[in-house]
Short mmCIF file of C-alpha atoms and ligand atoms in Angstrom, two decimals:
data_model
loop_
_atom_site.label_atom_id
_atom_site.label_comp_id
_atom_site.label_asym_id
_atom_site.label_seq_id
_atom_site.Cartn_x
_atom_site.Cartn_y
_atom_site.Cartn_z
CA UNK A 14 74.87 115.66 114.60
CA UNK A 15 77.91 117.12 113.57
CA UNK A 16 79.04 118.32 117.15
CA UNK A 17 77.50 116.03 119.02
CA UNK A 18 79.35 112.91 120.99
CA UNK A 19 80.73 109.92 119.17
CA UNK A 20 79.87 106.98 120.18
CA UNK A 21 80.22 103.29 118.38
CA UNK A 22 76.99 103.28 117.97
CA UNK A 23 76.20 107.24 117.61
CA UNK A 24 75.92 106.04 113.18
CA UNK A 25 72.31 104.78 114.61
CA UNK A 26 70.93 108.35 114.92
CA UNK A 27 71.16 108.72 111.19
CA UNK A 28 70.40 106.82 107.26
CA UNK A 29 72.52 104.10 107.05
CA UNK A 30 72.97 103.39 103.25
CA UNK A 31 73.15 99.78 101.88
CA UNK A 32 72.17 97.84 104.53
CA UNK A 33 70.93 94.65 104.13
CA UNK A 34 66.99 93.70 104.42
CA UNK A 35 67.94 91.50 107.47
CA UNK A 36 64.63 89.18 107.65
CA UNK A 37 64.58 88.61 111.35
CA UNK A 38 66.60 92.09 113.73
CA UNK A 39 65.79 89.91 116.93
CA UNK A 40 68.47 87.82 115.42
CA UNK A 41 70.91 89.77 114.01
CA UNK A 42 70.99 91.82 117.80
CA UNK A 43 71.92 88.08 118.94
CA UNK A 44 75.04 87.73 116.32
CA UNK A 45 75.92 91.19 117.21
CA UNK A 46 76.40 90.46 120.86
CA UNK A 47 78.05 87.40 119.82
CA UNK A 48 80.50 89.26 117.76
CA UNK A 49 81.36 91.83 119.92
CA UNK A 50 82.03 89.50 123.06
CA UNK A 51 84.94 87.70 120.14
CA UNK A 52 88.41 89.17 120.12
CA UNK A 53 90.01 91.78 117.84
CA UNK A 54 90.80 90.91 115.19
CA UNK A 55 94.02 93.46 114.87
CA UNK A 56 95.69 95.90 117.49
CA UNK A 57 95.23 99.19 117.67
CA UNK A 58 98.99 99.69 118.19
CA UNK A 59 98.80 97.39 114.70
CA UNK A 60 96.69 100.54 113.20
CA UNK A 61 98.80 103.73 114.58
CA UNK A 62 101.56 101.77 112.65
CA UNK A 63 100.04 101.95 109.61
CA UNK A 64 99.17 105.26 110.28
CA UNK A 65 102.62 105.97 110.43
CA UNK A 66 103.55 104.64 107.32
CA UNK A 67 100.65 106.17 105.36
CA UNK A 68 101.71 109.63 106.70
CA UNK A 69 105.38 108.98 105.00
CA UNK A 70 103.14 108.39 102.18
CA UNK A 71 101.45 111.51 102.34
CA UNK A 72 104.70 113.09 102.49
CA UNK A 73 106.00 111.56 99.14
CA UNK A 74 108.34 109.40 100.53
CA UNK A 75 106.59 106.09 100.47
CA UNK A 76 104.05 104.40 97.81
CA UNK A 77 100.90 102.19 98.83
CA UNK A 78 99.81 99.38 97.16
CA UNK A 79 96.43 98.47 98.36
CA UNK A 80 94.68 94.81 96.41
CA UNK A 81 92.92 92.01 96.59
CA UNK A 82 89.63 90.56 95.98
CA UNK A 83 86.51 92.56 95.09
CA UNK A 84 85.05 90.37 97.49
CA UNK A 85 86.11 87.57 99.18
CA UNK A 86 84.32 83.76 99.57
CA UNK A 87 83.55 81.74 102.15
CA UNK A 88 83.54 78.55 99.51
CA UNK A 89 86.85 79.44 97.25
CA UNK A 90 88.56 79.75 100.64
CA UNK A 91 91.95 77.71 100.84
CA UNK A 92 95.66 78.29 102.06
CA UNK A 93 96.88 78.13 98.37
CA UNK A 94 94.65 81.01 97.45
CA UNK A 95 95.73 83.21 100.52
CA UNK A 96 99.52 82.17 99.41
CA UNK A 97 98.92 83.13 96.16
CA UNK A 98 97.38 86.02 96.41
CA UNK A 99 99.90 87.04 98.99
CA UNK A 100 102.49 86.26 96.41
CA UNK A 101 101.40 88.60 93.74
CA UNK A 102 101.18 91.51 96.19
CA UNK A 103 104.84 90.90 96.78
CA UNK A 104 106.19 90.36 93.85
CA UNK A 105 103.87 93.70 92.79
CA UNK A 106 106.04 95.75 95.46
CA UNK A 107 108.94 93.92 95.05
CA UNK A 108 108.82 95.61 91.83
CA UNK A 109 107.85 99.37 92.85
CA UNK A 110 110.45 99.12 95.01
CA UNK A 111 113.21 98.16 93.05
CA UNK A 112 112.47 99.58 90.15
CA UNK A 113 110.43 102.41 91.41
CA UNK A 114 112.82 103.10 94.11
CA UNK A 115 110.38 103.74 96.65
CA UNK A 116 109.57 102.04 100.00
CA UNK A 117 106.28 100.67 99.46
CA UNK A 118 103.35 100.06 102.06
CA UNK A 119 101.26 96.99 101.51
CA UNK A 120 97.89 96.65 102.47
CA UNK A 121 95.32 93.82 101.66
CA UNK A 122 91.73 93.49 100.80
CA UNK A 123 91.47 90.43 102.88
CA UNK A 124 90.93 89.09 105.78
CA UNK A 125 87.34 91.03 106.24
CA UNK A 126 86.32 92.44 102.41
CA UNK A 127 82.66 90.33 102.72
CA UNK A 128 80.39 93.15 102.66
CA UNK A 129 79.31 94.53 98.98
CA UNK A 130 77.57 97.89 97.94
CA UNK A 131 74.98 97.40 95.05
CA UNK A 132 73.63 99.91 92.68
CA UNK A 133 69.75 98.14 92.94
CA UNK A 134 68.89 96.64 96.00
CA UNK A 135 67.19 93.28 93.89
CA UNK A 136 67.83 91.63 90.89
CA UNK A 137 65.67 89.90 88.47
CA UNK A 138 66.00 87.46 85.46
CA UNK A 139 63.93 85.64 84.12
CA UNK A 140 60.69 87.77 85.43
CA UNK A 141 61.87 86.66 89.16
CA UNK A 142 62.89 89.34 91.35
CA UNK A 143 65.25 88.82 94.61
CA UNK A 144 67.52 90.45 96.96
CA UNK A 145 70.50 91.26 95.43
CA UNK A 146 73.83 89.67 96.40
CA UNK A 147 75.79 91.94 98.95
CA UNK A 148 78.69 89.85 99.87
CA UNK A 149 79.22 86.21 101.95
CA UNK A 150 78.77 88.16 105.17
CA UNK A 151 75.12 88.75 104.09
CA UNK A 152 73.96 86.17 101.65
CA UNK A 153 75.28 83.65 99.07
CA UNK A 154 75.60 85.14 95.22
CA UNK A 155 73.38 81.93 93.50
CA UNK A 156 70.12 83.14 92.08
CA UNK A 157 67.72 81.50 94.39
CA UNK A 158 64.83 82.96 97.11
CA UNK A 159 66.93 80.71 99.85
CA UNK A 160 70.70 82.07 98.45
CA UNK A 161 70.10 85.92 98.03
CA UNK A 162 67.91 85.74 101.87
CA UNK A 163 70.37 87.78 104.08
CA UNK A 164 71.40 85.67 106.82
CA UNK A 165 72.87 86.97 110.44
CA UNK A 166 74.92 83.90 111.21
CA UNK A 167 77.00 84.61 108.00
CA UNK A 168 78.92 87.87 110.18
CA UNK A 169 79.84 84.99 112.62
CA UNK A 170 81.29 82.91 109.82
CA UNK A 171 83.24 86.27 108.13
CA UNK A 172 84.70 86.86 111.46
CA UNK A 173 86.51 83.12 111.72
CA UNK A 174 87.50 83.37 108.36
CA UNK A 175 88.89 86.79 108.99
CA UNK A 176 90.83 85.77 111.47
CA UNK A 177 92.31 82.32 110.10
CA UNK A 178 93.33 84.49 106.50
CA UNK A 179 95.00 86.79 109.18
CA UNK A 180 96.87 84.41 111.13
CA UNK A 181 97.94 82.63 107.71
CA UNK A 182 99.08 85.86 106.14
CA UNK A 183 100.79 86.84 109.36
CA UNK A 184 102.93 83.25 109.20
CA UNK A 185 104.11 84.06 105.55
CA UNK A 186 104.94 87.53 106.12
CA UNK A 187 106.87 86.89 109.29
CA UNK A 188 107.97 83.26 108.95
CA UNK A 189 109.97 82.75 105.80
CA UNK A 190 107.91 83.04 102.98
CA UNK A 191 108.45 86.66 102.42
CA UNK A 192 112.21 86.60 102.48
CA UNK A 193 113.97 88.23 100.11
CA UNK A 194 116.18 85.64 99.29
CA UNK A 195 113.08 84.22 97.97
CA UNK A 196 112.50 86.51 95.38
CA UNK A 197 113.83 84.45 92.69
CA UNK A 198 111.78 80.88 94.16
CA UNK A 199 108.36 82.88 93.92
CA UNK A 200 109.10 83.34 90.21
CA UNK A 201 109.38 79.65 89.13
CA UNK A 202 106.64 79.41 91.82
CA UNK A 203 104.92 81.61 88.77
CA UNK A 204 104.83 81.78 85.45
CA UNK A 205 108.95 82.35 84.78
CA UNK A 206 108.72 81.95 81.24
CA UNK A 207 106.03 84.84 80.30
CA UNK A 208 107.28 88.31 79.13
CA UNK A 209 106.60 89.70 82.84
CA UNK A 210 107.99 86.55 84.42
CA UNK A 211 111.29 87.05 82.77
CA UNK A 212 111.63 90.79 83.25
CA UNK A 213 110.67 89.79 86.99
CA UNK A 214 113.23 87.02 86.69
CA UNK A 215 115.84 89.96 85.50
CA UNK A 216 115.24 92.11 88.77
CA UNK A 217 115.34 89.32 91.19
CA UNK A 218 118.88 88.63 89.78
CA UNK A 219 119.95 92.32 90.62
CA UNK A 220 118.06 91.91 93.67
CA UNK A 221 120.24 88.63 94.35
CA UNK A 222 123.33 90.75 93.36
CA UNK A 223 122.65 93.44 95.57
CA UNK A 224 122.30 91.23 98.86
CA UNK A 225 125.44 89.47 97.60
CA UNK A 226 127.36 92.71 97.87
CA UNK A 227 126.27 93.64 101.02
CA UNK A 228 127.43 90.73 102.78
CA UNK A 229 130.61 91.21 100.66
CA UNK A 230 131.07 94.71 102.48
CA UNK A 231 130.39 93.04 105.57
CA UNK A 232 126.53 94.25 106.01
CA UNK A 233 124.77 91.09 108.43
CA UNK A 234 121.88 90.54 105.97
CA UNK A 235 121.13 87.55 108.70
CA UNK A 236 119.95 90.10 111.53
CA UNK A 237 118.31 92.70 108.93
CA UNK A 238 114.96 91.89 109.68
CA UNK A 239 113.98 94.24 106.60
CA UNK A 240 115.68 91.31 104.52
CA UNK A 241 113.47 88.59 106.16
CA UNK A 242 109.84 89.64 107.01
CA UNK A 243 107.46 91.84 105.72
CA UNK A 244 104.62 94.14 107.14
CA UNK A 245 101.49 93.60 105.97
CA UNK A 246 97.98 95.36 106.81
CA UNK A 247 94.50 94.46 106.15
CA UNK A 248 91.41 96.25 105.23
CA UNK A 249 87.89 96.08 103.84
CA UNK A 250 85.00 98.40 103.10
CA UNK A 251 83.38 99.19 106.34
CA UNK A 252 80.08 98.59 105.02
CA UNK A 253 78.03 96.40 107.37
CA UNK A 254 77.75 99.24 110.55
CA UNK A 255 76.41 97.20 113.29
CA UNK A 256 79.50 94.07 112.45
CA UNK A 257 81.97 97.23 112.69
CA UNK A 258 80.41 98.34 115.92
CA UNK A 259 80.95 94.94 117.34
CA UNK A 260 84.30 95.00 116.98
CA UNK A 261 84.74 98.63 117.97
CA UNK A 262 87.23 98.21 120.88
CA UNK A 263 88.36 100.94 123.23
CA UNK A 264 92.61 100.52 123.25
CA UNK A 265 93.57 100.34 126.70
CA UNK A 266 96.94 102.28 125.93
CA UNK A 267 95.67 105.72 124.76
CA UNK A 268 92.00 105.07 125.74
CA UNK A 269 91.22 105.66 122.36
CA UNK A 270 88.71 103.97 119.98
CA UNK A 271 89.58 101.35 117.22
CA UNK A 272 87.89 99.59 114.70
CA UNK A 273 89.72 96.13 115.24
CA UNK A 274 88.21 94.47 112.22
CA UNK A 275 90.89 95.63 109.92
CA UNK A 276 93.73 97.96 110.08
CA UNK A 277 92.46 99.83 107.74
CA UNK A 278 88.62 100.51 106.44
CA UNK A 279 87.52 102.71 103.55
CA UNK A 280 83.97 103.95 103.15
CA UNK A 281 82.98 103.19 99.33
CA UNK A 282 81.90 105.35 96.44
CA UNK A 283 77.90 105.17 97.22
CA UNK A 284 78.21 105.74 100.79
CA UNK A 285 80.62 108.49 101.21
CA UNK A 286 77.58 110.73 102.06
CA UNK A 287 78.55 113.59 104.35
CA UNK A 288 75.67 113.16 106.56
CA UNK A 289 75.45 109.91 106.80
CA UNK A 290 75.98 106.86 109.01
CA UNK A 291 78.67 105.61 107.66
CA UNK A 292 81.12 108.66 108.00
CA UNK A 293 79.83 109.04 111.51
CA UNK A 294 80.76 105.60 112.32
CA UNK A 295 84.20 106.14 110.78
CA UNK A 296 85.32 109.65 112.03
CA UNK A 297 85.43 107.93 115.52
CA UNK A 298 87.76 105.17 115.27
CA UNK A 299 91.26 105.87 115.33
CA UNK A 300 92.25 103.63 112.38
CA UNK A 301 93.65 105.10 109.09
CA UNK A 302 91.05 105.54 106.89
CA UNK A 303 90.15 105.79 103.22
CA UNK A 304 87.33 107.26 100.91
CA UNK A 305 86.43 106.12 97.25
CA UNK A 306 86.00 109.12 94.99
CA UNK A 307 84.30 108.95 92.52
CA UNK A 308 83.76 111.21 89.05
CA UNK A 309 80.73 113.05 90.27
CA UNK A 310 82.57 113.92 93.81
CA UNK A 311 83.30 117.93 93.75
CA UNK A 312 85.99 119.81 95.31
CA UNK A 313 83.68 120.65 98.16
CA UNK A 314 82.58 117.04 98.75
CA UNK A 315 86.12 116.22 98.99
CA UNK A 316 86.98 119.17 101.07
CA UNK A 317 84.19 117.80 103.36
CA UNK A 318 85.17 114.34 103.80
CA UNK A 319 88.72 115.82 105.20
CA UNK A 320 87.35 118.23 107.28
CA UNK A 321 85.12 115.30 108.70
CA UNK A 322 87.23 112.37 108.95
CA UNK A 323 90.64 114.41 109.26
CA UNK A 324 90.00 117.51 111.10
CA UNK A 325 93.15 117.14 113.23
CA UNK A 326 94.93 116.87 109.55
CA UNK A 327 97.11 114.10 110.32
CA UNK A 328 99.28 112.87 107.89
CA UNK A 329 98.43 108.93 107.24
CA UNK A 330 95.07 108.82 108.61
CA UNK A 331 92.88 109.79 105.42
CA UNK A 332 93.63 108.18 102.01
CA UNK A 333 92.01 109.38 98.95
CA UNK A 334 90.77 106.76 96.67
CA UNK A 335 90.19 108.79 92.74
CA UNK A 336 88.26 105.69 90.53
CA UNK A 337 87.30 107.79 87.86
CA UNK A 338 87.43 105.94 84.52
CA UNK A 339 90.53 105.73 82.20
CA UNK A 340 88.96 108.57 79.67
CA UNK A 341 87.66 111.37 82.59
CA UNK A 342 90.24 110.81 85.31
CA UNK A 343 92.95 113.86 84.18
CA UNK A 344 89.76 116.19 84.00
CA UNK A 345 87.86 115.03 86.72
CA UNK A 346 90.71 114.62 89.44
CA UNK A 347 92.82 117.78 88.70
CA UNK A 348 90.56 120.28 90.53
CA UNK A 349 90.26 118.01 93.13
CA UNK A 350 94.02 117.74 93.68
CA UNK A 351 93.99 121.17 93.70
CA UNK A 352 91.60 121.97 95.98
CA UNK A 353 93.02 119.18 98.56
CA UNK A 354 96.49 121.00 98.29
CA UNK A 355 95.43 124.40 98.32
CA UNK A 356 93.44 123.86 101.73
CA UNK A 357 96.43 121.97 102.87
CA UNK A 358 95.03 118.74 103.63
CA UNK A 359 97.93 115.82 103.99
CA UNK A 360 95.98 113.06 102.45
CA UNK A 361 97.43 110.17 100.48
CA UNK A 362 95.87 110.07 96.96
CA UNK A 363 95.67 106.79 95.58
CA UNK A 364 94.56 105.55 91.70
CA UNK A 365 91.68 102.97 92.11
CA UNK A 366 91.73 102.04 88.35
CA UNK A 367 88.97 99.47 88.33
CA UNK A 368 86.09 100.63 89.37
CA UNK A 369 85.63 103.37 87.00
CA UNK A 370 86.26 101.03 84.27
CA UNK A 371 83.99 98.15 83.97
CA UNK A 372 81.18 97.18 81.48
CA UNK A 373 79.80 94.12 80.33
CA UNK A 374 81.12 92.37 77.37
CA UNK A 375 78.74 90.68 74.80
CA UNK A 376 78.98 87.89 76.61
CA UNK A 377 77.34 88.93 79.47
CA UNK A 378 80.02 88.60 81.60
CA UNK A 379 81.00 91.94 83.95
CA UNK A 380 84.93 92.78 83.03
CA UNK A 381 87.61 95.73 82.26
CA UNK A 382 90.33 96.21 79.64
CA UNK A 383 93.37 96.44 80.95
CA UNK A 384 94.71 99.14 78.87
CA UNK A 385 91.70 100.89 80.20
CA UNK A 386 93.29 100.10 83.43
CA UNK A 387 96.69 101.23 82.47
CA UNK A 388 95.43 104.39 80.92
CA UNK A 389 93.38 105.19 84.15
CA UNK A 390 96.99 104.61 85.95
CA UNK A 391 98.89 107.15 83.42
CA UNK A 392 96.40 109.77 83.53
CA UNK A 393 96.40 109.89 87.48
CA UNK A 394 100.18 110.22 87.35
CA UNK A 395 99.69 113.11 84.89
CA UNK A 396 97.37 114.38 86.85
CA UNK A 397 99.09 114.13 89.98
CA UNK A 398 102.07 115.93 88.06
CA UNK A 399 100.35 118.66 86.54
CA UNK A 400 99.15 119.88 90.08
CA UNK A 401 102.41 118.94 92.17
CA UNK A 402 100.97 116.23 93.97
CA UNK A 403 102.26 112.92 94.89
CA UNK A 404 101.14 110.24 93.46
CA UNK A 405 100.41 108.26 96.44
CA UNK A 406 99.36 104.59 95.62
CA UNK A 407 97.65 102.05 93.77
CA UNK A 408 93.92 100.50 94.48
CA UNK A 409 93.65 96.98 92.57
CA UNK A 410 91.43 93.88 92.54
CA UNK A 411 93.25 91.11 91.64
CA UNK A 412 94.12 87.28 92.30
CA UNK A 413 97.11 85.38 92.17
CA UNK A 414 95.24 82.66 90.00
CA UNK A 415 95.44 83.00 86.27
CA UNK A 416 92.05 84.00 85.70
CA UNK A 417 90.39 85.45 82.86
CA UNK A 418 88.09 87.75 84.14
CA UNK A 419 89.75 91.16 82.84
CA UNK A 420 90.67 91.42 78.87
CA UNK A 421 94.11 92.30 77.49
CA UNK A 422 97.13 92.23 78.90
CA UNK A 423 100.72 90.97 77.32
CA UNK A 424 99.32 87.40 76.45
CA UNK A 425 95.74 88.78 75.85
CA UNK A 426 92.58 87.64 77.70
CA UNK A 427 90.44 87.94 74.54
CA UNK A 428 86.40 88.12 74.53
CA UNK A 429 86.20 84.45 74.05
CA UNK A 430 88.60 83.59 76.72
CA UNK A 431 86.44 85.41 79.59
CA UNK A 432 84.12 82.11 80.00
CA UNK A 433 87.28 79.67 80.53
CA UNK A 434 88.18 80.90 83.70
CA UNK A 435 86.11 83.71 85.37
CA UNK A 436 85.31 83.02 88.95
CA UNK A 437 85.12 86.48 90.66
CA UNK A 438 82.01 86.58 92.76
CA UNK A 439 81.60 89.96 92.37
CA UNK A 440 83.81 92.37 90.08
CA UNK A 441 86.51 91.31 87.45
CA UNK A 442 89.85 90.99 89.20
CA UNK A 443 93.25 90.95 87.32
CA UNK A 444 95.07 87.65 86.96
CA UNK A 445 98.79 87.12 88.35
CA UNK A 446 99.99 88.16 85.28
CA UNK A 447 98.30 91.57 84.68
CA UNK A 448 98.77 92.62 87.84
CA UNK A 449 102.96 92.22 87.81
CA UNK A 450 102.48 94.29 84.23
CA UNK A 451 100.31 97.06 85.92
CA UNK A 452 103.61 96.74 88.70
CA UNK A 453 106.30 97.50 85.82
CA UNK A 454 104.10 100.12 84.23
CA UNK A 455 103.98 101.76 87.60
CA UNK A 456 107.52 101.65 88.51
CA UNK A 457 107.92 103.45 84.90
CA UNK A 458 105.50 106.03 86.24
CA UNK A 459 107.13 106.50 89.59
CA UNK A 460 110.69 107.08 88.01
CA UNK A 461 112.32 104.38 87.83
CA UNK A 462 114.24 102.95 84.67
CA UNK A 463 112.45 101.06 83.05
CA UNK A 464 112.77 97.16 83.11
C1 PEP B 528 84.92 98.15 95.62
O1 PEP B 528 86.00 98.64 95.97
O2 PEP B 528 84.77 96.92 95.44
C2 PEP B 528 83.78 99.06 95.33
C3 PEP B 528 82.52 98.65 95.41
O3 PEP B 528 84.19 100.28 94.98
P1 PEP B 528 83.39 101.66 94.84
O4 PEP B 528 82.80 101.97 96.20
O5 PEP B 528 84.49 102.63 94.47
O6 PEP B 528 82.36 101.50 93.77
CO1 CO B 529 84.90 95.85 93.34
#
């Protein structure tokens, strides 16, 4: 397989890893056609500027900030969510930029993160076994025969709602919302009177300053368009093969093909399989792309996955994605750092620190500590700095609404708390405030003074 012709559907030749029981193909074949006879949902000119701006990364000039939710919802799906989830992420770089002093690259889960791997493919309480839930583009997460039956029509539904998060997020980054001048309004928009709100509060005011003085010098802040809009990407786990081979487009420009689903698409932790569909599918489309990496991955698994999705070794088009777990992650990672460098790979290496850190609290409810999740950030600095590596970017799952899902934090989710307000349909996602900590905390890390 390994020399043989790409094609977007050449994954079909070989095991495609957690892919839904669909009950009926005949229809799924039907919702396929129907998908891929929809538009994009991104450009591939779109992509090849990511690209770009991942290979500064790669370079150590830039810093990505990749978040959003573990998985989105076709229920808890509403403009104020989208704004303020949208508003986090800014405020997030906002941060790493000022106080990181770094240009920062921001990329969403949204707009397309429906499809979810699962360690067992059913679930049972209560003596009743069923499917297991793998995401609103396959089935619904209550506990019932009818919920957890995967259902074909659901792709069509992820693809509207895909594309109506995308044309909302593409308003607020280009329309107003994301002006700097703003800085200051998406504060009191927030929680201005927390610890993080008023440290946040202090850096919009030199932020404020800043712009002040360059119109004092006679810099036209009007016609900066840095000053005024924002670029934003998208991506998702490119999971669900035959919904990414839909709306595999060839780009009439290079004659090239693109994944127009996302701008970006990672392949996860328990599909990263050398030989497998899934890397097949993805070494064909011209999109950046990222891997998860996991503790068990060794340095010639890793080696592997940039030989087969980078073999050109293009700066920007692979990102690394190290989830390790806050107490391994220095051990684990540094020999994989060091083989990545020593082969000379350009790959952006990014700290996932969620995935390697969850258990289940005594209440039964799945979450993470977040000094788990700040120690998981620290180490992968150290890491990164003990081999000479840049530390590339951050991997989060968060939400601008002040849930409780995660524990800790600088006005502390405690265990009693996580019932109040946990509404993640799959993994625990840090609230607003967490998340604009785990920002300052990073900025530290990067080099900037701290705040
Ligand atoms: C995820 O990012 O939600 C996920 C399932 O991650 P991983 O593949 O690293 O387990
Ligand atoms: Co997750």
């Amino acid at each position: 397989m390994e020399h043989s012709e790409w094609t977007p559907a050449s994954w079909r030749q070989l095991p495609a890893g957690q892919q839904p029981d669909w009950p009926d193909p005949h229809h799924l074949e039907q919702v396929q056609k129907q998908v891929a006879s929809l538009p994009p949902l991104v450009f591939a000119g779109e992509a090849r500027a990511l690209r770009q701006r991942l290979g500064e990364v790669a370079e150590g000039r830039a810093f990505l900030l990749q978040a959003g939710d573990c998985a989105e919802s076709f229920t808890e799906f509403s403009a104020d969510r989208i704004r303020d989830k949208l508003r986090v992420i800014l405020q997030m770089a906002v941060v790493l930029t000022y106080a990181g002093g770094v240009p920062v690259v921001k990329v969403g889960r949204i707009a397309g993160q429906f499809g979810k791997p699962r360690s067992s493919p059913t679930e049972t309480v209560d003596g009743v076994t069923l499917p297991s839930f793998r995401g609103h583009n396959v089935n619904d997460q209550h506990f019932s025969s009818q919920a957890r039956t995967p259902d074909p029509d659901r792709l069509v539904q992820g693809y509207h709602q895909s594309a109506a998060t995308l044309n909302l997020v593409r308003a607020f980054t280009k329309g107003g919302f994301a002006d700097l001048s703003r800085v200051h309004a998406w504060n009191q928009e927030f929680v201005g009177s927390s610890l993080e709100g008023r440290r946040y509060e202090e850096l919009a005011h030199g932020i404020e300053r800043a712009l002040r003085f360059m119109r004092a010098i006679g810099i036209e802040t009007e016609s900066e368009s840095h000053l005024h809009t924002v670029d934003f990407w998208t991506s998702h786990e490119a999971l669900l093969l035959g919904y990414e081979e839909a709306l595999t487009r060839r780009d009439s420009l290079t004659d090239e093909w693109y994944a127009c689903s996302a701008h970006q698409l990672w392949v996860g932790e328990r599909t990263r399989n050398l030989h497998g569909a899934h890397l097949e599918f993805l070494r064909g489309v011209q999109n950046p792309l990222g891997s998860k990496v996991g503790p068990t991955a060794t340095p010639d698994e890793v080696l592997g996955l940039c030989e087969r999705l980078n073999p050109e070794r293009e700066p920007g088009r692979l990102t690394l994605i190290a989830r390790m777990g806050a107490s391994k992650v220095v051990e684990v990672l540094r020999p994989l750092l060091a083989a990545v460098r020593d082969a000379g790979h350009p790959v952006v290496w990014a700290c996932d620190p969620m995935h390697g850190n969850t258990y289940t609290a005594p209440s039964g409810h799945k979450t993470r500590h977040f000094d788990q999740v700040l120690a998981e950030v620290a180490g992968f600095f150290d890491a990164c700095r003990a081999e000479e590596v840049w530390p590339g970017g951050l991997h989060v799952e968060l939400t601008g609404d002040p849930v409780t899902e995660c524990l800790g934090g600088s006005d502390p989710v405690a265990d009693a708390d996580l019932q109040v307000r946990y509404e993640t349909i799959c993994d625990p996602r840090l609230n607003a405030r967490q998340s604009l900590d785990l920002a300052f905390l990073a900025s530290e890390l990067i080099g900037g003074r701290p705040y």
